[in-house]
Amino acid sequence: MLIRRPRPGDSAAILPSEITSESAYLNRRKLLQAALAAGVAGIGAGWVSEAGAVSDLNVKRNARYSLSDEPNSYEDITTYNNFYEFGLDKSDPSENSSRFKPAPWTVAVSGEAENTGEFALEDILKGQAIEERVYRLRCVEAWSMVIPWAGIPLADVLKKFKPTSKAKYVAFKTVLRPEEMPGQRSRSLDWPYVEGLRIDEAMHPLSLLAVGLYGKTLPNQNGAPLRLITPWKYGFKGIKSIVEIRFTEKQPPTTWNISAPHEYGFYANVNPNVDHPRWSQARERKIGAGIFGSRVPTLMFNGYEKEVASLYKGMDLKKFY
Amino acid sequence: MPSTVVIRRVIKPALFVACALPLLSVVLAAFGIGGASLGANPVERIQDTFGQWGLRFLCITLAVTPVRDWLNMPWLVQLRRMLGLYAFFYVLMHFLTWLILDQGFYWSGILKDIGERPFITIGFTALLLLVPLAITSTNKMMRRLGKRWKALHRLIYPICLLAVWHYYWQVKADTTEPLIYLAIVLVLLGWRAWKTRSGRASVVAAREPS
Ligand code: HEM
């Protein structure tokens, strides 16, 4: 467990990462047991490295970004998610990602900026306090979670690269490693995964570069070691395992938009009034609510309307979905 | 060929239990019995499991007649009704899971989904078409309908195609699995078309004066 230094005025400061739900605890124990058992059997390399891969981070809770909803359990967050690079089922990322190596890691920065080149992840993070922020996550498939991310504001990182006035957009790219990412060996999507934001979206204080989860480094299945979080957009905008950041003048291509342009737009803002062609976006299923937990209404911009609505003033959100 | 008694006393009860195993697995997992679990999104898991088994049982039911002929096992037809009713059962559970657990009787959303979302419209059509087949599956109905019974139960062909189409349309990116089901259904239907055609040809040939 991490050591927290309480600060004055930080009264309700229990980090979600300190509340270890029972299931998470049991899960960890199961993992350990499995690792031990597998290790004894001499086939445990994958398990052991997976169990050992996450380490504690020194995080400070940012009280501005907290929610009254209780966060989902560590187990739910790390065993139920989409990361097609590791397979199509929600359980595939946690089952197929143990061979992925998130260190050492470098990010290539290019395009309309003064300070471009290859940067080691440690250098990008140097001097940055890692914040814990509890965000809602709304998947385009109409389910949602509440997740305590650990990361740094994207704007702080991007400013280091000194984007020029021509930088109207930021493009991101996921690592391409079919040997370690079995999903990339099939053509389910156009690899490598690419995403992008308008520069003002990228510079928005809500945009986060996450390096951790529940006070620990990101597990492989959640996009280690570095991923994007834009909580007012559908989850697929949150590109994982980022190796490239490019500042561009034109709107960059994005993977799901290439795959099905009439279903997934560039903006992908959470919007209960604009349905996916095949299903309604008006209501969502909260993961963790159980068999009888019914759907709840989806909020405009996933509940971040006050913060981000001004970014889209005057835009027809039915057209720019 | 097994005797009528063996079919009635052994094979049918065993098949009945075997076909109920997917249901049992869901129930056990729902109660966490034997370390099983429905995962983070139990409603989706239940609905998908029932949908998958509905489709599988439709294909299995469709396969009975061809397999009977290929393996020359005429008694297999006696198992067809149970398989077909299980197909209906799992599809119905799939639908009820959606209606009750997923939508929570949220009628405006439900009607909109059935009316406006093509993949749901198609699935719902398939379910509706299955209803008369289930109702007329009894011996009494078979007798009462006579020749029309067979004609009515040919509805299973479009039902299977609709079911595969429904599956194909709700997939997000990888269509491999629905296409495998499509291939299976096309083979099973194609075999019937081929047999009918060649059967008719041989009838015509037999009539020709030689
Ligand atoms: C013959 C009838 C039907 C068959 C064989 C069938 C089968 C399936 C299958 C195999 C899936 C994919 C499950 C998966 O992703 O693993 C599915 C999904 C789905 N079906 Fe059906 N279905 C039928 C009728 C219906 C009906 C009547 C409804 C509702 C009115 C319905 C609603 C849905 C929905 C909402 C999904 C998507 C579930 C999700 O997002 O996970 N289906 N169905």
mmCIF file with all atom_site columns, C-alpha atoms in Angstrom, chain A residues 76 79-80 82 84 88 90-91 139-141 143 145 186-189 256 259-260 263-264 275-283 285-295, chain B residues 30-31 35 37-47 97-98 100-106 109 112-113 116-120 167-177:
data_model
loop_
_atom_site.group_PDB
_atom_site.id
_atom_site.type_symbol
_atom_site.label_atom_id
_atom_site.label_alt_id
_atom_site.label_comp_id
_atom_site.label_asym_id
_atom_site.label_entity_id
_atom_site.label_seq_id
_atom_site.pdbx_PDB_ins_code
_atom_site.Cartn_x
_atom_site.Cartn_y
_atom_site.Cartn_z
_atom_site.occupancy
_atom_site.B_iso_or_equiv
_atom_site.pdbx_formal_charge
_atom_site.auth_seq_id
_atom_site.auth_comp_id
_atom_site.auth_asym_id
_atom_site.auth_atom_id
_atom_site.pdbx_PDB_model_num
ATOM 1  C CA . ASP A 1 76  ? -13.770 -5.610  -12.736 1.00 0.00 ? 76  ASP A CA 1
ATOM 2  C CA . THR A 1 79  ? -10.728 -8.245  -16.322 1.00 0.00 ? 79  THR A CA 1
ATOM 3  C CA . TYR A 1 80  ? -13.543 -6.617  -18.282 1.00 0.00 ? 80  TYR A CA 1
ATOM 4  C CA . ASN A 1 82  ? -11.868 -3.817  -24.683 1.00 0.00 ? 82  ASN A CA 1
ATOM 5  C CA . TYR A 1 84  ? -8.632  -5.553  -29.395 1.00 0.00 ? 84  TYR A CA 1
ATOM 6  C CA . LEU A 1 88  ? -12.102 -9.404  -29.071 1.00 0.00 ? 88  LEU A CA 1
ATOM 7  C CA . LYS A 1 90  ? -13.725 -8.506  -22.723 1.00 0.00 ? 90  LYS A CA 1
ATOM 8  C CA . SER A 1 91  ? -11.733 -11.162 -20.878 1.00 0.00 ? 91  SER A CA 1
ATOM 9  C CA . CYS A 1 139 ? -18.048 2.644   -23.365 1.00 0.00 ? 139 CYS A CA 1
ATOM 10 C CA . VAL A 1 140 ? -19.687 3.130   -26.768 1.00 0.00 ? 140 VAL A CA 1
ATOM 11 C CA . GLU A 1 141 ? -21.264 -0.288  -26.148 1.00 0.00 ? 141 GLU A CA 1
ATOM 12 C CA . TRP A 1 143 ? -21.804 0.114   -20.300 1.00 0.00 ? 143 TRP A CA 1
ATOM 13 C CA . MET A 1 145 ? -17.494 2.127   -14.881 1.00 0.00 ? 145 MET A CA 1
ATOM 14 C CA . SER A 1 186 ? -5.838  -10.908 -37.117 1.00 0.00 ? 186 SER A CA 1
ATOM 15 C CA . ARG A 1 187 ? -7.301  -8.185  -39.284 1.00 0.00 ? 187 ARG A CA 1
ATOM 16 C CA . SER A 1 188 ? -10.156 -7.258  -36.979 1.00 0.00 ? 188 SER A CA 1
ATOM 17 C CA . LEU A 1 189 ? -9.018  -3.623  -37.155 1.00 0.00 ? 189 LEU A CA 1
ATOM 18 C CA . TRP A 1 256 ? -12.849 3.022   -35.449 1.00 0.00 ? 256 TRP A CA 1
ATOM 19 C CA . SER A 1 259 ? -13.499 0.679   -39.630 1.00 0.00 ? 259 SER A CA 1
ATOM 20 C CA . ALA A 1 260 ? -17.117 1.924   -39.625 1.00 0.00 ? 260 ALA A CA 1
ATOM 21 C CA . GLU A 1 263 ? -21.008 4.352   -36.613 1.00 0.00 ? 263 GLU A CA 1
ATOM 22 C CA . TYR A 1 264 ? -17.950 5.988   -35.055 1.00 0.00 ? 264 TYR A CA 1
ATOM 23 C CA . ASP A 1 275 ? -27.772 6.874   -30.919 1.00 0.00 ? 275 ASP A CA 1
ATOM 24 C CA . HIS A 1 276 ? -25.345 4.406   -32.352 1.00 0.00 ? 276 HIS A CA 1
ATOM 25 C CA . PRO A 1 277 ? -27.003 3.164   -35.557 1.00 0.00 ? 277 PRO A CA 1
ATOM 26 C CA . ARG A 1 278 ? -27.457 -0.255  -33.965 1.00 0.00 ? 278 ARG A CA 1
ATOM 27 C CA . TRP A 1 279 ? -28.254 0.560   -30.365 1.00 0.00 ? 279 TRP A CA 1
ATOM 28 C CA . SER A 1 280 ? -29.506 3.324   -28.128 1.00 0.00 ? 280 SER A CA 1
ATOM 29 C CA . GLN A 1 281 ? -27.064 5.521   -26.226 1.00 0.00 ? 281 GLN A CA 1
ATOM 30 C CA . ALA A 1 282 ? -29.777 6.933   -23.958 1.00 0.00 ? 282 ALA A CA 1
ATOM 31 C CA . ARG A 1 283 ? -29.100 4.577   -21.075 1.00 0.00 ? 283 ARG A CA 1
ATOM 32 C CA . ARG A 1 285 ? -25.477 -0.485  -17.785 1.00 0.00 ? 285 ARG A CA 1
ATOM 33 C CA . LYS A 1 286 ? -23.287 0.213   -14.763 1.00 0.00 ? 286 LYS A CA 1
ATOM 34 C CA . ILE A 1 287 ? -20.755 -2.539  -14.333 1.00 0.00 ? 287 ILE A CA 1
ATOM 35 C CA . GLY A 1 288 ? -20.895 -3.799  -10.773 1.00 0.00 ? 288 GLY A CA 1
ATOM 36 C CA . ALA A 1 289 ? -24.638 -3.201  -10.352 1.00 0.00 ? 289 ALA A CA 1
ATOM 37 C CA . GLY A 1 290 ? -25.307 -6.930  -10.563 1.00 0.00 ? 290 GLY A CA 1
ATOM 38 C CA . ILE A 1 291 ? -27.954 -8.997  -12.289 1.00 0.00 ? 291 ILE A CA 1
ATOM 39 C CA . PHE A 1 292 ? -30.863 -6.843  -11.164 1.00 0.00 ? 292 PHE A CA 1
ATOM 40 C CA . GLY A 1 293 ? -29.200 -3.449  -11.473 1.00 0.00 ? 293 GLY A CA 1
ATOM 41 C CA . SER A 1 294 ? -31.125 -1.860  -14.296 1.00 0.00 ? 294 SER A CA 1
ATOM 42 C CA . ARG A 1 295 ? -29.790 0.669   -16.733 1.00 0.00 ? 295 ARG A CA 1
ATOM 43 C CA . ALA B 2 30  ? -25.239 -16.869 -11.076 1.00 0.00 ? 30  ALA B CA 1
ATOM 44 C CA . PHE B 2 31  ? -25.036 -18.335 -7.588  1.00 0.00 ? 31  PHE B CA 1
ATOM 45 C CA . GLY B 2 35  ? -16.198 -21.180 -8.285  1.00 0.00 ? 35  GLY B CA 1
ATOM 46 C CA . SER B 2 37  ? -18.951 -16.597 -12.065 1.00 0.00 ? 37  SER B CA 1
ATOM 47 C CA . LEU B 2 38  ? -20.775 -14.499 -14.622 1.00 0.00 ? 38  LEU B CA 1
ATOM 48 C CA . GLY B 2 39  ? -18.010 -11.911 -14.686 1.00 0.00 ? 39  GLY B CA 1
ATOM 49 C CA . ALA B 2 40  ? -18.241 -8.155  -14.473 1.00 0.00 ? 40  ALA B CA 1
ATOM 50 C CA . ASN B 2 41  ? -21.295 -7.845  -16.715 1.00 0.00 ? 41  ASN B CA 1
ATOM 51 C CA . PRO B 2 42  ? -23.571 -10.728 -15.703 1.00 0.00 ? 42  PRO B CA 1
ATOM 52 C CA . VAL B 2 43  ? -26.600 -9.591  -17.705 1.00 0.00 ? 43  VAL B CA 1
ATOM 53 C CA . GLU B 2 44  ? -24.647 -9.464  -20.926 1.00 0.00 ? 44  GLU B CA 1
ATOM 54 C CA . ARG B 2 45  ? -23.099 -12.850 -20.163 1.00 0.00 ? 45  ARG B CA 1
ATOM 55 C CA . ILE B 2 46  ? -26.463 -14.475 -19.534 1.00 0.00 ? 46  ILE B CA 1
ATOM 56 C CA . GLN B 2 47  ? -28.033 -12.955 -22.617 1.00 0.00 ? 47  GLN B CA 1
ATOM 57 C CA . THR B 2 97  ? -33.097 -11.658 -20.426 1.00 0.00 ? 97  THR B CA 1
ATOM 58 C CA . TRP B 2 98  ? -33.016 -8.687  -22.727 1.00 0.00 ? 98  TRP B CA 1
ATOM 59 C CA . ILE B 2 100 ? -36.367 -8.021  -18.107 1.00 0.00 ? 100 ILE B CA 1
ATOM 60 C CA . LEU B 2 101 ? -32.758 -7.852  -16.952 1.00 0.00 ? 101 LEU B CA 1
ATOM 61 C CA . ASP B 2 102 ? -31.250 -5.645  -19.635 1.00 0.00 ? 102 ASP B CA 1
ATOM 62 C CA . GLN B 2 103 ? -34.096 -3.270  -20.507 1.00 0.00 ? 103 GLN B CA 1
ATOM 63 C CA . GLY B 2 104 ? -35.920 -3.645  -17.195 1.00 0.00 ? 104 GLY B CA 1
ATOM 64 C CA . PHE B 2 105 ? -39.337 -3.349  -18.867 1.00 0.00 ? 105 PHE B CA 1
ATOM 65 C CA . TYR B 2 106 ? -38.402 0.095   -20.180 1.00 0.00 ? 106 TYR B CA 1
ATOM 66 C CA . GLY B 2 109 ? -36.878 1.879   -25.354 1.00 0.00 ? 109 GLY B CA 1
ATOM 67 C CA . LYS B 2 112 ? -38.073 1.640   -30.300 1.00 0.00 ? 112 LYS B CA 1
ATOM 68 C CA . ASP B 2 113 ? -35.352 -1.018  -30.399 1.00 0.00 ? 113 ASP B CA 1
ATOM 69 C CA . GLU B 2 116 ? -35.973 0.762   -35.406 1.00 0.00 ? 116 GLU B CA 1
ATOM 70 C CA . ARG B 2 117 ? -32.879 -1.337  -34.913 1.00 0.00 ? 117 ARG B CA 1
ATOM 71 C CA . PRO B 2 118 ? -32.671 -3.738  -37.799 1.00 0.00 ? 118 PRO B CA 1
ATOM 72 C CA . PHE B 2 119 ? -30.675 -6.396  -35.953 1.00 0.00 ? 119 PHE B CA 1
ATOM 73 C CA . ILE B 2 120 ? -33.262 -6.514  -33.182 1.00 0.00 ? 120 ILE B CA 1
ATOM 74 C CA . TYR B 2 167 ? -25.925 -12.312 -35.105 1.00 0.00 ? 167 TYR B CA 1
ATOM 75 C CA . TYR B 2 168 ? -23.902 -10.977 -38.033 1.00 0.00 ? 168 TYR B CA 1
ATOM 76 C CA . TRP B 2 169 ? -25.380 -7.492  -37.669 1.00 0.00 ? 169 TRP B CA 1
ATOM 77 C CA . GLN B 2 170 ? -24.715 -7.035  -33.988 1.00 0.00 ? 170 GLN B CA 1
ATOM 78 C CA . VAL B 2 171 ? -21.000 -7.881  -34.226 1.00 0.00 ? 171 VAL B CA 1
ATOM 79 C CA . LYS B 2 172 ? -18.724 -4.882  -33.863 1.00 0.00 ? 172 LYS B CA 1
ATOM 80 C CA . ALA B 2 173 ? -15.643 -5.805  -35.816 1.00 0.00 ? 173 ALA B CA 1
ATOM 81 C CA . ASP B 2 174 ? -14.907 -9.479  -36.327 1.00 0.00 ? 174 ASP B CA 1
ATOM 82 C CA . THR B 2 175 ? -17.524 -11.333 -38.361 1.00 0.00 ? 175 THR B CA 1
ATOM 83 C CA . THR B 2 176 ? -15.751 -14.707 -38.454 1.00 0.00 ? 176 THR B CA 1
ATOM 84 C CA . GLU B 2 177 ? -18.124 -16.511 -36.103 1.00 0.00 ? 177 GLU B CA 1
#
